[in-house]
Protein backbone atom coordinates (compact mmCIF):
# COMPACT_ATOMS: atom_id res chain seq x y z
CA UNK A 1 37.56 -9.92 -0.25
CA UNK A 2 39.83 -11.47 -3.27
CA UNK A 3 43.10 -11.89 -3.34
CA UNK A 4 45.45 -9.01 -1.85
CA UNK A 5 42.21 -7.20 -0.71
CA UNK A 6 40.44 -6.84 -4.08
CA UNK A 7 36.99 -5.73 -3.53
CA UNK A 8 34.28 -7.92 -4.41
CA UNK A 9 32.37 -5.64 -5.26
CA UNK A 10 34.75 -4.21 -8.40
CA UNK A 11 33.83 -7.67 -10.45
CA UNK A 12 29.84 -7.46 -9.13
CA UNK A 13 29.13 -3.74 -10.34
CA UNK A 14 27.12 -3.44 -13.70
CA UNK A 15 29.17 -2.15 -16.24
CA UNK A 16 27.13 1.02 -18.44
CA UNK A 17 25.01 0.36 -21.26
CA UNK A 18 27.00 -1.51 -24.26
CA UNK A 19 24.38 -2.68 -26.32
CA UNK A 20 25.31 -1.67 -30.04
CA UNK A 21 29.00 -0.91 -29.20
CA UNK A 22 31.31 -3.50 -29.07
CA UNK A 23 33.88 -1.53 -27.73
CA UNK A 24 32.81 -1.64 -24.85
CA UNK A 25 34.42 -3.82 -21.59
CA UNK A 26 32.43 -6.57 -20.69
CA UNK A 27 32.07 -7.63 -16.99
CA UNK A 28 34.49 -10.18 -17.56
CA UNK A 29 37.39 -8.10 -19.11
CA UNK A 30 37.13 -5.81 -16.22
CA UNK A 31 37.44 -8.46 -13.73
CA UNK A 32 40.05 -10.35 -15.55
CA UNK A 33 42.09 -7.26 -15.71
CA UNK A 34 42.14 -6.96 -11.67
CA UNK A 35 42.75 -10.07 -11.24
CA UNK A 36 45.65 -9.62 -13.84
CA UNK A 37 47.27 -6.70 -12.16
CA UNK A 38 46.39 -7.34 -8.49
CA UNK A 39 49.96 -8.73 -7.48
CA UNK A 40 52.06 -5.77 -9.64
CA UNK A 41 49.85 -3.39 -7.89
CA UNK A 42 50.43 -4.65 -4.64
CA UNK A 43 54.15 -4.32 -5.18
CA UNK A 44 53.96 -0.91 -6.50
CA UNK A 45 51.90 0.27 -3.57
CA UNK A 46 54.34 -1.79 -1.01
CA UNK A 47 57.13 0.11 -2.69
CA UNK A 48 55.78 3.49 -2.30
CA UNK A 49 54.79 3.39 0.93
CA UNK A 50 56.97 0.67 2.82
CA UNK A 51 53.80 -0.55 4.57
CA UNK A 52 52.06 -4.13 3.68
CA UNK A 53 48.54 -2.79 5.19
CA UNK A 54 48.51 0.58 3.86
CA UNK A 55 49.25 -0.95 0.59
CA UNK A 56 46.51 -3.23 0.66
CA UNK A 57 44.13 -0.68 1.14
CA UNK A 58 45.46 2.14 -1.63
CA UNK A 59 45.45 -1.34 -3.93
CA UNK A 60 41.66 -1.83 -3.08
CA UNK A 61 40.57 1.72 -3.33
CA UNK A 62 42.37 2.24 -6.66
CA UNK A 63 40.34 -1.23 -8.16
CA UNK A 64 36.68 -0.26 -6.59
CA UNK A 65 37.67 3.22 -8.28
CA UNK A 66 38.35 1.75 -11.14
CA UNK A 67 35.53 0.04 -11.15
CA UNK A 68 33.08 2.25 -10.51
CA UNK A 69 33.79 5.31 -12.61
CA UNK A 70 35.28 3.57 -15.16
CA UNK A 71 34.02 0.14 -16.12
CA UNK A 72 32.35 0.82 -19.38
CA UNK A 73 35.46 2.23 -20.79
CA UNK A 74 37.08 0.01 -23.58
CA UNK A 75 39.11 -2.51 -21.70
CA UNK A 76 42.52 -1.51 -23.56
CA UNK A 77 41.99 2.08 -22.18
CA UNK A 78 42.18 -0.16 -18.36
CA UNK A 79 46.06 -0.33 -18.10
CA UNK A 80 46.15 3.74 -18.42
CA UNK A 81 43.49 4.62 -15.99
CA UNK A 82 44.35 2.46 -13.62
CA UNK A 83 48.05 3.13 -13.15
CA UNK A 84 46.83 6.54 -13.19
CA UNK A 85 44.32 5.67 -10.17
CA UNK A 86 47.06 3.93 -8.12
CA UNK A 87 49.51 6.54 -8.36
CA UNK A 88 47.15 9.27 -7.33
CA UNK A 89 46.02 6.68 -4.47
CA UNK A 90 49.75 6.68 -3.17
CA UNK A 91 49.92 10.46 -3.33
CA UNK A 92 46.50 10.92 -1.47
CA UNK A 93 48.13 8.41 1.08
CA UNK A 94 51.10 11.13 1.67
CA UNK A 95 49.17 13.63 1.93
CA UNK A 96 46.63 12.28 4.46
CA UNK A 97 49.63 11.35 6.53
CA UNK A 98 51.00 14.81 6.40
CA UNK A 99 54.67 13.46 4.90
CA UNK A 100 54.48 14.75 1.53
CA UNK A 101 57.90 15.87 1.05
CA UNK A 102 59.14 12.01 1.36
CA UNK A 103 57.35 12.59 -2.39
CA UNK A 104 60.73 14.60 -3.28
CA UNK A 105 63.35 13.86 -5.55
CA UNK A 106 66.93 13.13 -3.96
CA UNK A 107 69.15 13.56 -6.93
CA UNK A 108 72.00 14.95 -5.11
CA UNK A 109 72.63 11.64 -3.19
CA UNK A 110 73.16 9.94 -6.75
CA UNK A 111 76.39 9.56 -8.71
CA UNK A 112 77.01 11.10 -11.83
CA UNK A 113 76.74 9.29 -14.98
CA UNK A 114 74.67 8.91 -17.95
CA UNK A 115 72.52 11.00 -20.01
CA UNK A 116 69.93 12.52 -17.87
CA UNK A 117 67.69 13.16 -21.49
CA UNK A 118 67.99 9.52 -22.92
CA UNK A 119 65.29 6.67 -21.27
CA UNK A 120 67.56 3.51 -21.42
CA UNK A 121 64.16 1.54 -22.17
CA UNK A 122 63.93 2.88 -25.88
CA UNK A 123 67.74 1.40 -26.91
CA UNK A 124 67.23 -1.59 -24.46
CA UNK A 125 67.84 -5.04 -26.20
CA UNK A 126 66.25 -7.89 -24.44
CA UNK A 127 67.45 -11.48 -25.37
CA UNK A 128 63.82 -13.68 -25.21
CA UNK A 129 65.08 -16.38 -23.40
CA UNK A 130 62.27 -16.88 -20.93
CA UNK A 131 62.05 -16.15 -17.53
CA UNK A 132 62.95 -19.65 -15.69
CA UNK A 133 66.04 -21.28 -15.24
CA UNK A 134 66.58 -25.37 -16.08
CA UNK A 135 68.17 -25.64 -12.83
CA UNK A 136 66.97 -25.04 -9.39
CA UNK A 137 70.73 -23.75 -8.56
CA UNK A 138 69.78 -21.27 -11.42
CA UNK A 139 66.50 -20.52 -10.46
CA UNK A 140 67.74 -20.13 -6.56
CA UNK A 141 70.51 -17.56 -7.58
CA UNK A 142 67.68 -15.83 -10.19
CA UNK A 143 64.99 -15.23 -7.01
CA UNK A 144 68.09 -14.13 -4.66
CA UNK A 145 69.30 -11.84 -7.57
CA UNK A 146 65.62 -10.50 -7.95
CA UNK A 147 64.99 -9.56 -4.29
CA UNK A 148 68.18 -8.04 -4.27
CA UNK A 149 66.71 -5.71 -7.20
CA UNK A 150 63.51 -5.17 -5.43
CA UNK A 151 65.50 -4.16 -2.40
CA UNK A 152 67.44 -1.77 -4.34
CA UNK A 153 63.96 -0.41 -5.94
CA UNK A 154 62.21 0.55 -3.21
CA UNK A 155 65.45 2.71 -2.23
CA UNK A 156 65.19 4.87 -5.21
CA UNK A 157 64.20 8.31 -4.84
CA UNK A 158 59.78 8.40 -5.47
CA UNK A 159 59.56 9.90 -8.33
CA UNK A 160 62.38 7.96 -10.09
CA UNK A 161 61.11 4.47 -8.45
CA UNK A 162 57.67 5.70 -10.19
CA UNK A 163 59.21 5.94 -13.76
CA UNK A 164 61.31 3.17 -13.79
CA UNK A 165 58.20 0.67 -12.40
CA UNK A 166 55.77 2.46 -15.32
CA UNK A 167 58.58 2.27 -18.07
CA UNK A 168 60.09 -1.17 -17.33
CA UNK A 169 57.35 -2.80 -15.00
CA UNK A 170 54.21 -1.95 -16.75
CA UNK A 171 55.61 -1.43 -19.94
CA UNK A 172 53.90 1.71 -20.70
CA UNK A 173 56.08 4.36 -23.50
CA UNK A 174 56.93 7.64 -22.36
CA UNK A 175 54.36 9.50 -23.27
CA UNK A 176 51.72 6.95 -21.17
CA UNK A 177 53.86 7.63 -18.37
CA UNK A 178 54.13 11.02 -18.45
CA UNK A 179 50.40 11.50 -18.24
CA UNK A 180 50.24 9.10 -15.54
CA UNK A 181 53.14 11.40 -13.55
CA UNK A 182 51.53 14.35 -14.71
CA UNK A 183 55.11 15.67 -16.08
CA UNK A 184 57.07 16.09 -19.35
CA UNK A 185 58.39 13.22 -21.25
CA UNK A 186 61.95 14.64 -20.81
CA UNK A 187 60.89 14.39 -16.86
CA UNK A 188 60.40 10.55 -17.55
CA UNK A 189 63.27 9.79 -19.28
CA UNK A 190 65.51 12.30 -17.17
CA UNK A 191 64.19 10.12 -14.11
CA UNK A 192 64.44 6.92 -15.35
CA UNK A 193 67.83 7.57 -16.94
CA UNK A 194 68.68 8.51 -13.29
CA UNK A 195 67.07 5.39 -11.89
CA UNK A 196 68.26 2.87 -13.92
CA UNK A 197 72.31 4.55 -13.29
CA UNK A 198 72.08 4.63 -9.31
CA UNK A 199 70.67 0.73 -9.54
CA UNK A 200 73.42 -0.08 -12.19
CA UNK A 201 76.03 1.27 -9.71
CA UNK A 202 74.54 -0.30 -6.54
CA UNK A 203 74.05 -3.80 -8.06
CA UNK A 204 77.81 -3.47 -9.31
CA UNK A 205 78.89 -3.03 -5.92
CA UNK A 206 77.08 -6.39 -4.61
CA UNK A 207 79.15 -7.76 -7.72
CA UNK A 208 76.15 -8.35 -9.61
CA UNK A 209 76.17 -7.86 -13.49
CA UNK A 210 72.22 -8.17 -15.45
């Protein structure tokens, strides 16, 4: 086992015929691409399913899927598939343990506010500043801040949690995510417009202000 259960046997299997097509992934992209996204997986999985074990072994099945069916894909095409492996691996998980309508949306326990067809992320101006504080006061009050957001993450509705980790965690445009989700784009950005209001109005509470 690697790191946060990551099969062996993902960086071991032979990757399809790429002789004459450079395009290809090599052996090393794949495995440098689970060893890349190991820890955000983990999180994503932990999030979903509130259970450090379980998420260790959707994590593992998604990356042996991943690379098994899908090694000789061009490595750019990896972030897609993969985020689309995990997320069916959490669903799977739901509905082998019989709870799938935790897998609902509860929209009427959020406040109003907001434009439920605008996605935040596309008028979202971030200051590059870097991500670690001079001071260890700073960086102390940063990692208290952060768990505080994770905390507040993980009590967000599924499918809104979902978007808003795709969108803002992995980065991927509406569109990606919405094939991921297997919904509309105005599904994304009506969830993640949703998401990012009920965090903004928790973390206010605390007396935090991002």
């Amino acid at each position: 086992m690697g790191p946060f259960g990551r099969p062996r046997e993902a960086r071991l299997l032979p990757c399809a015929h790429r002789i004459g097509d450079p395009k290809l992934a090599t052996q090393k992209e794949l495995s440098d691409f689970l060893a890349q996204v190991e820890r955000r997986a983990f999180k994503q999985a932990v999030f979903a399913v509130h259970d450090d074990a379980a998420a260790l072994d959707i994590v593992q099945d998604a990356m042996l899927k991943l690379a098994e069916k899908y090694s000789a894909r061009p490595h750019t095409e990896f972030p897609m598939l993969f985020q689309r492996i995990l997320q069916n691996a959490i669903r799977d998980h739901f509905r082998r343990a019989k709870v799938r309508g935790t897998y609902s949306t509860q929209l009427s326990s959020l406040g109003a506010g907001g434009d439920d067809e605008s996605d935040p992320l596309d008028t979202l101006d971030v200051e590059d500043v870097g991500n670690v504080p001079d001071s260890p006061a700073a960086r102390f009050e940063q990692a208290e801040v952060m768990a505080f957001i994770e905390d507040a993450v993980k009590a967000l509705p599924d499918r809104q949690r979902e978007a808003f980790l795709l969108r803002y965690w992995e980065e991927l445009d509406v569109s990606e995510t919405a094939k991921v989700m297997g919904c509309s784009e105005g599904s994304v950005k009506t969830h993640c417009s949703r998401a990012t209001h009920a965090l903004a109005k928790v973390l206010r509470a605390k007396g935090i202000t991002l």
